[in-house]
Amino acid sequence: MAGKEVVLDIETANTFQEVGAYDHSKLVISVIGCYFYETDEYKAYETHELADLWPRLERCDRIIGYNTKGFDLPVMNNYYPGNFLTFSNLDIMEEIERSLGHRLKLDDVASACLGYGKTGHGLQAVEWWKQGKKDEVKKYCLDDVRVTKELYEYGLKYQALAYADRLGGRKGIPVDFVHKAAEKATINLTMPF
């Protein structure tokens, strides 16, 4: 694990169904949950706090998440002057899809590897947000971050993940999560020049 890796997950205040299209630009962030390896810290950010988060992500070695390239980062780009998709990123779901040829739910992989999964469902978090239950949304989001972090560490340790197949058997998924240090262009979009 690199000392400056960040595991993240986002929750939104609305859904694709509500906006009438599969359009990331129409989704509104409610919370971004993060785990920072550098400081061994979990933190949830609301939209009014994102200016504090962006510099931390700009300085990180790699962003780690589950479906980050397909969901989290495109939605985050609505709030950021640059493009998070250009950052070093490990999308665990993408690695699984590359290995198996199809996607799996975070909950299914976590249950097979860790013995437990997610604590709720994203649609539930949208409803909580609408009901003003911000603390519940933050807790749910950070629980997803914790599960993703532990799944990442499992993959690092065993170089494999697992899932239960349709017959109830446990199947392995070979993965390589080792961060290959690469030349990284300095990104400094939110700090004064």
CSV table of C-alpha atoms in Angstrom, one decimal:
chain,number,residue,atom,x,y,z
A,1,MET,CA,0.0,0.0,0.0
A,2,ALA,CA,1.3,3.4,-0.9
A,3,GLY,CA,1.2,5.9,1.9
A,4,LYS,CA,-0.8,8.4,0.0
A,5,GLU,CA,-3.5,6.2,-1.5
A,6,VAL,CA,-7.2,7.2,-0.9
A,7,VAL,CA,-10.2,4.9,-0.9
A,8,LEU,CA,-13.4,6.8,-1.7
A,9,ASP,CA,-17.1,6.4,-2.4
A,10,ILE,CA,-19.8,8.9,-3.1
A,11,GLU,CA,-23.5,9.1,-2.4
A,12,THR,CA,-25.9,11.2,-4.4
A,13,ALA,CA,-29.0,13.2,-3.5
A,14,ASN,CA,-30.8,12.0,-6.6
A,15,THR,CA,-30.8,9.0,-9.0
A,16,PHE,CA,-30.6,8.5,-12.7
A,17,GLN,CA,-34.3,7.5,-12.7
A,18,GLU,CA,-35.2,10.8,-11.1
A,19,VAL,CA,-33.3,12.9,-13.6
A,20,GLY,CA,-34.7,10.9,-16.5
A,21,ALA,CA,-31.4,9.9,-18.1
A,22,TYR,CA,-28.1,8.1,-17.5
A,23,ASP,CA,-26.3,11.4,-17.3
A,24,HIS,CA,-23.7,11.9,-14.6
A,25,SER,CA,-23.9,15.7,-15.0
A,26,LYS,CA,-27.4,15.7,-13.6
A,27,LEU,CA,-26.5,13.9,-10.4
A,28,VAL,CA,-25.9,15.9,-7.2
A,29,ILE,CA,-23.4,14.7,-4.6
A,30,SER,CA,-24.6,14.4,-1.0
A,31,VAL,CA,-21.5,12.9,0.5
A,32,ILE,CA,-18.0,11.8,-0.5
A,33,GLY,CA,-16.5,9.3,2.0
A,34,CYS,CA,-12.8,8.8,2.1
A,35,TYR,CA,-10.1,6.8,3.8
A,36,PHE,CA,-6.7,8.3,3.8
A,37,TYR,CA,-3.8,5.8,4.2
A,38,GLU,CA,-1.4,8.6,4.9
A,39,THR,CA,-3.2,9.7,8.1
A,40,ASP,CA,-5.2,6.5,8.8
A,41,GLU,CA,-8.4,8.6,8.8
A,42,TYR,CA,-11.9,8.2,7.6
A,43,LYS,CA,-13.7,11.4,6.7
A,44,ALA,CA,-17.0,12.3,5.1
A,45,TYR,CA,-17.3,15.5,3.0
A,46,GLU,CA,-20.5,17.3,2.1
A,47,THR,CA,-20.5,19.5,-1.0
A,48,HIS,CA,-19.7,22.7,1.0
A,49,GLU,CA,-16.5,21.0,2.2
A,50,LEU,CA,-15.2,19.8,-1.2
A,51,ALA,CA,-12.7,22.6,-1.5
A,52,ASP,CA,-10.9,20.9,1.5
A,53,LEU,CA,-10.9,17.5,-0.2
A,54,TRP,CA,-9.7,18.4,-3.7
A,55,PRO,CA,-6.1,19.3,-2.7
A,56,ARG,CA,-5.9,16.1,-0.7
A,57,LEU,CA,-6.9,14.1,-3.8
A,58,GLU,CA,-4.5,16.1,-6.0
A,59,ARG,CA,-1.6,15.0,-3.8
A,60,CYS,CA,-2.6,11.4,-3.5
A,61,ASP,CA,-0.7,8.6,-5.2
A,62,ARG,CA,-3.9,6.7,-6.3
A,63,ILE,CA,-7.6,6.8,-5.8
A,64,ILE,CA,-9.1,3.4,-5.0
A,65,GLY,CA,-12.8,2.5,-5.2
A,66,TYR,CA,-15.5,0.3,-6.6
A,67,ASN,CA,-17.0,1.5,-9.9
A,68,THR,CA,-15.1,4.8,-9.5
A,69,LYS,CA,-14.5,5.2,-13.2
A,70,GLY,CA,-18.1,4.4,-14.2
A,71,PHE,CA,-19.8,6.4,-11.5
A,72,ASP,CA,-18.0,8.3,-8.7
A,73,LEU,CA,-15.3,10.1,-10.6
A,74,PRO,CA,-17.6,11.3,-13.5
A,75,VAL,CA,-20.1,12.7,-10.9
A,76,MET,CA,-17.2,14.3,-8.9
A,77,ASN,CA,-16.1,16.0,-12.1
A,78,ASN,CA,-19.2,18.1,-12.0
A,79,TYR,CA,-17.7,19.9,-8.9
A,80,TYR,CA,-14.0,19.9,-9.9
A,81,PRO,CA,-12.2,22.2,-12.3
A,82,GLY,CA,-10.1,19.3,-13.7
A,83,ASN,CA,-10.8,15.7,-14.7
A,84,PHE,CA,-10.5,13.0,-12.0
A,85,LEU,CA,-10.5,10.3,-14.7
A,86,THR,CA,-6.9,11.4,-15.4
A,87,PHE,CA,-5.8,10.7,-11.9
A,88,SER,CA,-4.1,7.4,-11.0
A,89,ASN,CA,-7.0,5.1,-10.1
A,90,LEU,CA,-7.7,1.5,-9.1
A,91,ASP,CA,-11.3,0.7,-9.9
A,92,ILE,CA,-11.8,-2.7,-8.3
A,93,MET,CA,-15.0,-3.5,-10.2
A,94,GLU,CA,-13.1,-2.8,-13.5
A,95,GLU,CA,-10.4,-5.2,-12.5
A,96,ILE,CA,-13.0,-7.9,-11.7
A,97,GLU,CA,-14.7,-7.2,-15.1
A,98,ARG,CA,-11.3,-7.5,-16.9
A,99,SER,CA,-10.7,-10.8,-15.2
A,100,LEU,CA,-14.1,-12.4,-15.4
A,101,GLY,CA,-15.7,-10.7,-18.4
A,102,HIS,CA,-18.6,-9.4,-16.4
A,103,ARG,CA,-19.3,-7.1,-13.4
A,104,LEU,CA,-20.1,-8.2,-9.8
A,105,LYS,CA,-21.7,-6.2,-7.0
A,106,LEU,CA,-19.5,-4.9,-4.2
A,107,ASP,CA,-21.7,-6.7,-1.7
A,108,ASP,CA,-21.3,-10.1,-3.4
A,109,VAL,CA,-17.5,-9.9,-3.6
A,110,ALA,CA,-17.1,-8.5,-0.1
A,111,SER,CA,-19.4,-11.3,1.3
A,112,ALA,CA,-17.3,-14.0,-0.4
A,113,CYS,CA,-14.0,-12.5,0.7
A,114,LEU,CA,-14.6,-10.8,4.0
A,115,GLY,CA,-17.6,-12.7,5.3
A,116,TYR,CA,-19.8,-9.6,5.4
A,117,GLY,CA,-20.9,-7.0,2.9
A,118,LYS,CA,-22.5,-3.6,2.7
A,119,THR,CA,-24.7,-2.2,5.4
A,120,GLY,CA,-27.4,-0.9,3.2
A,121,HIS,CA,-28.3,0.2,-0.4
A,122,GLY,CA,-27.5,3.4,-2.3
A,123,LEU,CA,-31.2,4.1,-2.9
A,124,GLN,CA,-31.8,4.0,0.8
A,125,ALA,CA,-29.0,6.7,1.2
A,126,VAL,CA,-30.8,8.9,-1.3
A,127,GLU,CA,-34.0,8.7,0.7
A,128,TRP,CA,-32.2,9.4,4.0
A,129,TRP,CA,-30.6,12.5,2.5
A,130,LYS,CA,-34.1,13.7,1.4
A,131,GLN,CA,-35.3,13.1,4.9
A,132,GLY,CA,-32.5,15.2,6.3
A,133,LYS,CA,-30.7,12.2,7.9
A,134,LYS,CA,-27.2,13.4,6.9
A,135,ASP,CA,-25.4,11.4,9.7
A,136,GLU,CA,-27.0,8.2,8.5
A,137,VAL,CA,-25.8,8.9,4.9
A,138,LYS,CA,-22.3,9.7,6.1
A,139,LYS,CA,-22.2,6.5,8.2
A,140,TYR,CA,-23.5,4.4,5.3
A,141,CYS,CA,-21.0,6.0,2.9
A,142,LEU,CA,-18.0,5.5,5.3
A,143,ASP,CA,-19.1,1.9,5.8
A,144,ASP,CA,-18.9,1.3,2.0
A,145,VAL,CA,-15.5,2.9,2.1
A,146,ARG,CA,-14.4,0.6,4.9
A,147,VAL,CA,-15.7,-2.5,3.0
A,148,THR,CA,-13.9,-1.3,-0.2
A,149,LYS,CA,-10.7,-0.7,1.8
A,150,GLU,CA,-10.8,-4.1,3.3
A,151,LEU,CA,-11.5,-5.7,0.0
A,152,TYR,CA,-8.6,-3.9,-1.6
A,153,GLU,CA,-6.3,-5.1,1.2
A,154,TYR,CA,-7.6,-8.6,0.8
A,155,GLY,CA,-6.7,-8.4,-2.9
A,156,LEU,CA,-3.3,-7.1,-2.2
A,157,LYS,CA,-2.6,-9.9,0.3
A,158,TYR,CA,-4.0,-12.8,-1.7
A,159,GLN,CA,-3.7,-11.4,-5.3
A,160,ALA,CA,-7.2,-12.7,-5.7
A,161,LEU,CA,-10.8,-11.9,-4.8
A,162,ALA,CA,-13.8,-14.3,-4.7
A,163,TYR,CA,-17.5,-14.5,-5.3
A,164,ALA,CA,-20.2,-17.1,-4.9
A,165,ASP,CA,-21.3,-18.6,-8.2
A,166,ARG,CA,-24.9,-19.4,-9.1
A,167,LEU,CA,-24.5,-23.0,-7.8
A,168,GLY,CA,-23.3,-21.7,-4.4
A,169,GLY,CA,-19.6,-22.5,-5.0
A,170,ARG,CA,-16.8,-20.0,-4.3
A,171,LYS,CA,-14.9,-18.9,-7.3
A,172,GLY,CA,-11.6,-17.1,-7.4
A,173,ILE,CA,-10.9,-13.9,-9.3
A,174,PRO,CA,-7.1,-13.2,-9.9
A,175,VAL,CA,-6.2,-9.5,-9.4
A,176,ASP,CA,-3.1,-7.4,-9.3
A,177,PHE,CA,-3.6,-4.4,-7.1
A,178,VAL,CA,0.1,-3.6,-6.6
A,179,HIS,CA,0.6,0.1,-7.4
A,180,LYS,CA,3.1,0.5,-10.2
A,181,ALA,CA,4.8,3.7,-9.5
A,182,ALA,CA,4.6,5.9,-12.6
A,183,GLU,CA,5.7,9.3,-13.5
A,184,LYS,CA,2.8,11.5,-12.3
A,185,ALA,CA,2.2,14.9,-13.6
A,186,THR,CA,1.7,17.4,-10.8
A,187,ILE,CA,-1.9,18.4,-10.7
A,188,ASN,CA,-2.6,21.7,-9.0
A,189,LEU,CA,-6.0,23.0,-10.0
A,190,THR,CA,-7.5,24.1,-6.8
A,191,MET,CA,-4.6,25.8,-5.1
A,192,PRO,CA,-3.5,29.4,-5.9
A,193,PHE,CA,-0.6,29.7,-8.3
